[in-house]
Coordinates of C-alpha atoms in Angstrom, one line a residue:
X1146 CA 17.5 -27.8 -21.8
X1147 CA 18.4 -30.8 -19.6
X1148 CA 20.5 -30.5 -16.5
X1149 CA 23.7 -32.6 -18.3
X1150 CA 25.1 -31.8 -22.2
X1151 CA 25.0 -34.1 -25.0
X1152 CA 28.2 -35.5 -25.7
X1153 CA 29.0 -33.3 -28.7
X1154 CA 27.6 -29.9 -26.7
X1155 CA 29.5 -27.3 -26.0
X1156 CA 29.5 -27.4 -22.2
X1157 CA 30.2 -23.1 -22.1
X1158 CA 31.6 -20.9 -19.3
X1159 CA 29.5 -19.2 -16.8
X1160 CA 30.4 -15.5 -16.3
X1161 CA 29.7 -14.5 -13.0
X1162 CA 29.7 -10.8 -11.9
X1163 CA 27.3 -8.3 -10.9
X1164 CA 28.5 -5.5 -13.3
X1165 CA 27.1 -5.0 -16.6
X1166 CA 30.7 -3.8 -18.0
X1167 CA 32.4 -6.8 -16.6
X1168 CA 30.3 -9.1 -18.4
X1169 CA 30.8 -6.8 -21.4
X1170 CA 34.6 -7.1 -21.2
X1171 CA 34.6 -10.8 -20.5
X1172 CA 32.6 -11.9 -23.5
X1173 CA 34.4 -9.7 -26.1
X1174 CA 37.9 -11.1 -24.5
X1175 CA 36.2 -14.9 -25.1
X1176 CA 33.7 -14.8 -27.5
X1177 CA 36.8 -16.3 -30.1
X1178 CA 36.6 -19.0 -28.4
X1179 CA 33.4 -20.0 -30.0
X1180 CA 32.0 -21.5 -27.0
X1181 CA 28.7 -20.7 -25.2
X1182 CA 28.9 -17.7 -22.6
X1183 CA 26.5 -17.6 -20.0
X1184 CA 25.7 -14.7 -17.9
X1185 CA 25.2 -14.3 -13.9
X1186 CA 24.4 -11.5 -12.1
X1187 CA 24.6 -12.5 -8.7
X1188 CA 25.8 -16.1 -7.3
X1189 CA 21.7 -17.1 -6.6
X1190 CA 22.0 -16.5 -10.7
X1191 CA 25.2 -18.5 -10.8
X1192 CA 23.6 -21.2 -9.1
X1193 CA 20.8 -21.5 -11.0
X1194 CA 22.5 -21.9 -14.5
X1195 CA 24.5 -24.7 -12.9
X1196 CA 21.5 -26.7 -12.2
X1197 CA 20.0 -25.9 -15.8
X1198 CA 23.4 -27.2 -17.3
X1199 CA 27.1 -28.1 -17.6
X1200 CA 29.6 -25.7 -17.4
X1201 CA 33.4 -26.2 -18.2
X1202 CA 34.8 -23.8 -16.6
X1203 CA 32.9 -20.3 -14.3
X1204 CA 34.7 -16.9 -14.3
X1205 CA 33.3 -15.8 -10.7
X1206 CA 33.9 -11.9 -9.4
X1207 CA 35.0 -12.2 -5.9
X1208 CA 33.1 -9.2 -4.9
X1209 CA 29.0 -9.1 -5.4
X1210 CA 26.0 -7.9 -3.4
X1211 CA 24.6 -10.7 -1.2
X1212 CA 26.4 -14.0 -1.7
X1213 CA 29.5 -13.2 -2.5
X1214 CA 32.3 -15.6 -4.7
X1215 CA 33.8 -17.1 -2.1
X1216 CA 30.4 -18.2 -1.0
X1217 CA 29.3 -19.4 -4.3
X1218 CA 32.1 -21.1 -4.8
X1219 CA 31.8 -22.9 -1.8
X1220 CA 28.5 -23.8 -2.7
X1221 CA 29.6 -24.9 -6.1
X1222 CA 32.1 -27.2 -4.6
X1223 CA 29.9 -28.7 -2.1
X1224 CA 27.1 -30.1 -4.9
X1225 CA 28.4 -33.7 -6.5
X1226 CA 27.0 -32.2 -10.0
X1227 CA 29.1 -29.0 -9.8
X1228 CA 32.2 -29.9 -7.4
X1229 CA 34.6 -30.8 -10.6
X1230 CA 34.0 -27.3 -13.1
X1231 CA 37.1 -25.6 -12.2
X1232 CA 36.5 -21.6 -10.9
X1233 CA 39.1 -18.9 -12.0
X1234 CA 38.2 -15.8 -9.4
X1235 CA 38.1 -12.2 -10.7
X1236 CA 38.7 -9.6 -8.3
X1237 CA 39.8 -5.8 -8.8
X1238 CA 43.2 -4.9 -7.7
X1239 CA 42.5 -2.2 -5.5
X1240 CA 41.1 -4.7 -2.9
X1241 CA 42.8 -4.2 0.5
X1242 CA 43.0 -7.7 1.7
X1243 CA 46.1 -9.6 0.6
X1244 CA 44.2 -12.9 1.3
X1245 CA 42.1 -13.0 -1.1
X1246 CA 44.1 -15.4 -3.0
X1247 CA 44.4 -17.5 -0.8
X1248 CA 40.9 -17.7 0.6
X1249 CA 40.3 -18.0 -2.8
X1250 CA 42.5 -21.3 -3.7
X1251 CA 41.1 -22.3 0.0
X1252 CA 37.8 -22.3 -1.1
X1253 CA 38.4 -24.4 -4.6
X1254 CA 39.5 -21.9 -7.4
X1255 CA 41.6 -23.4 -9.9
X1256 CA 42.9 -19.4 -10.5
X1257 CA 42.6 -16.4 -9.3
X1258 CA 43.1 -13.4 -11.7
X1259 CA 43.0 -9.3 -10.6
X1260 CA 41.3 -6.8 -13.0
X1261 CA 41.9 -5.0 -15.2
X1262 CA 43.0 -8.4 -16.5
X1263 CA 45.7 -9.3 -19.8
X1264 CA 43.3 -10.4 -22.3
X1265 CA 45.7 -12.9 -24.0
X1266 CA 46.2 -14.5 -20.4
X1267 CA 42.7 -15.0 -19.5
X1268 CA 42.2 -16.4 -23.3
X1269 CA 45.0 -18.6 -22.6
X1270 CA 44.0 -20.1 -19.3
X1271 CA 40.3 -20.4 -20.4
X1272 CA 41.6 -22.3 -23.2
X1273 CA 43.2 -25.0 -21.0
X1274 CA 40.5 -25.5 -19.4
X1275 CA 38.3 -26.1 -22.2
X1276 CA 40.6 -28.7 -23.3
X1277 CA 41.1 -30.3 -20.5
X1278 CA 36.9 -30.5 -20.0
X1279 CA 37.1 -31.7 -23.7
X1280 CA 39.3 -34.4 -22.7
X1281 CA 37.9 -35.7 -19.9
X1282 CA 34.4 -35.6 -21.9
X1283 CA 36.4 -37.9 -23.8
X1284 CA 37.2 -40.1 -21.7
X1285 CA 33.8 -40.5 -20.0
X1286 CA 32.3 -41.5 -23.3
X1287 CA 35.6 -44.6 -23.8
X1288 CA 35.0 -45.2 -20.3
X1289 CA 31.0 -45.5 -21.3
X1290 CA 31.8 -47.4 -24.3
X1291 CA 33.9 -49.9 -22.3
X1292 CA 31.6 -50.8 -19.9
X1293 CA 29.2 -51.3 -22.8
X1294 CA 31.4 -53.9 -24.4
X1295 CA 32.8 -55.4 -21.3
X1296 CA 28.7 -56.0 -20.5
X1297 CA 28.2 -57.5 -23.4
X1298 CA 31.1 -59.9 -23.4
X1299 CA 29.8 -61.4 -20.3
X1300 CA 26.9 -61.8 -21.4
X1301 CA 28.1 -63.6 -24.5
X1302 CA 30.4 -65.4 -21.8
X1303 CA 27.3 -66.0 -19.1
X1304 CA 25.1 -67.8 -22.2
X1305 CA 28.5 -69.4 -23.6
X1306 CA 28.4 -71.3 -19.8
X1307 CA 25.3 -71.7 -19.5
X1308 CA 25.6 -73.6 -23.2
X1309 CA 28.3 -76.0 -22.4
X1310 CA 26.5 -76.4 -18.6
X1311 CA 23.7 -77.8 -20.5
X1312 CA 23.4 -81.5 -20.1
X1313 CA 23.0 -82.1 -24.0
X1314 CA 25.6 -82.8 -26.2
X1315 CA 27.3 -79.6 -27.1
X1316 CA 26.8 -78.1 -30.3
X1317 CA 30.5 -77.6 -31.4
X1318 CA 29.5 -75.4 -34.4
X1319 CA 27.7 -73.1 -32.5
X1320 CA 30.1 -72.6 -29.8
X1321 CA 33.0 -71.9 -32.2
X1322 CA 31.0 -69.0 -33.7
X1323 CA 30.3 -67.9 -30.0
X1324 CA 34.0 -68.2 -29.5
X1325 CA 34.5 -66.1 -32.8
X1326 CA 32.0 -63.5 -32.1
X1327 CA 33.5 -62.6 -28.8
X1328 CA 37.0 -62.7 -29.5
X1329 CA 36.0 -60.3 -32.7
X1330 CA 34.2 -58.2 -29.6
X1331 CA 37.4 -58.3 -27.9
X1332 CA 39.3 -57.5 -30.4
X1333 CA 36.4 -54.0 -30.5
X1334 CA 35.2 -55.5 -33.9
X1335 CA 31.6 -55.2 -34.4
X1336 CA 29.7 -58.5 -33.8
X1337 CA 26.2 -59.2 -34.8

């Protein structure tokens, strides 16, 4: 698999967290969301799967053995590829330290959620965020297309000077259907 999606690829959500029941629990909660779940074991295993693919959102246990989520996310954040998938952080509730939320928002998570967590609500917010990744695919694919056409136009526009540049008598024909084509390209009509 390339490091990017297609456009039409489901980008998935990462699920990081170094218990086997965790990752059980978090794929039954999401797996109605028909998107692809990828597992992580560790945040070396997080940061792997990033560099395979596109994520739209990572679920990330605060809490592993070696790096922990507060590294990995820093990690995440520092990369130009990765900086942009929003983290949710998933941490038990018995943990003593009362800043974990905010060394959590500190160190780029978009949530922060304490287990055992409401189903519905972790549906719910994963959901946003797979719409909002939606969108913005969206956009980056108008965005794409603009730059296509606007490329085009000048161009058409670059040859069009060029043309009536041209010590020769203009061909007033010609240029009107050069005229045509690009206000028809403009206009986002399909020109030949």
């Amino acid at each position: 698999m390339t490091a990017d999606t297609t456009p039409d690829e489901p980008a998935g959500i990462l699920l990081v967290d170094d218990m086997e029941d965790n990752l059980i629990a978090l794929e039954a909660v999401l797996a109605s969301l028909n998107e692809p779940l990828v597992r992580a074991r560790s945040g070396e295993e997080a940061m792997a799967a990033l560099l395979r693919r596109r994520f739209a959102l990572i679920l990330l246990d605060v809490r592993m053995p070696g790096m922990d989520g507060f590294e990995t996310a820093a990690r995440i954040k520092r990369l130009d590829r990765t900086k942009d998938v929003p983290i949710i952080f998933l941490t038990g509730t018995d943990e003593d330290d009362s800043g974990f939320a905010f060394r959590g928002y500190a160190t780029g998570a978009a949530d922060f959620l304490t287990k055992p967590f409401d189903p519905w609500v972790l549906r719910a917010k994963v959901s946003v965020f797979l719409d909002l990744h939606r969108k913005n695919r969206q956009l980056e694919r108008m965005l794409a297309r603009q730059r296509t056409e606007q490329a085009e136009v000048d161009a058409r526009l670059a040859a069009l000077e060029a043309h009536l540049a041209a010590r020769a008598a203009p061909d007033v024909p010609a240029l009107r259907a050069q005229v045509a084509e690009l206000r028809a390209l403009m206009a986002g009509g399909q020109v030949s």
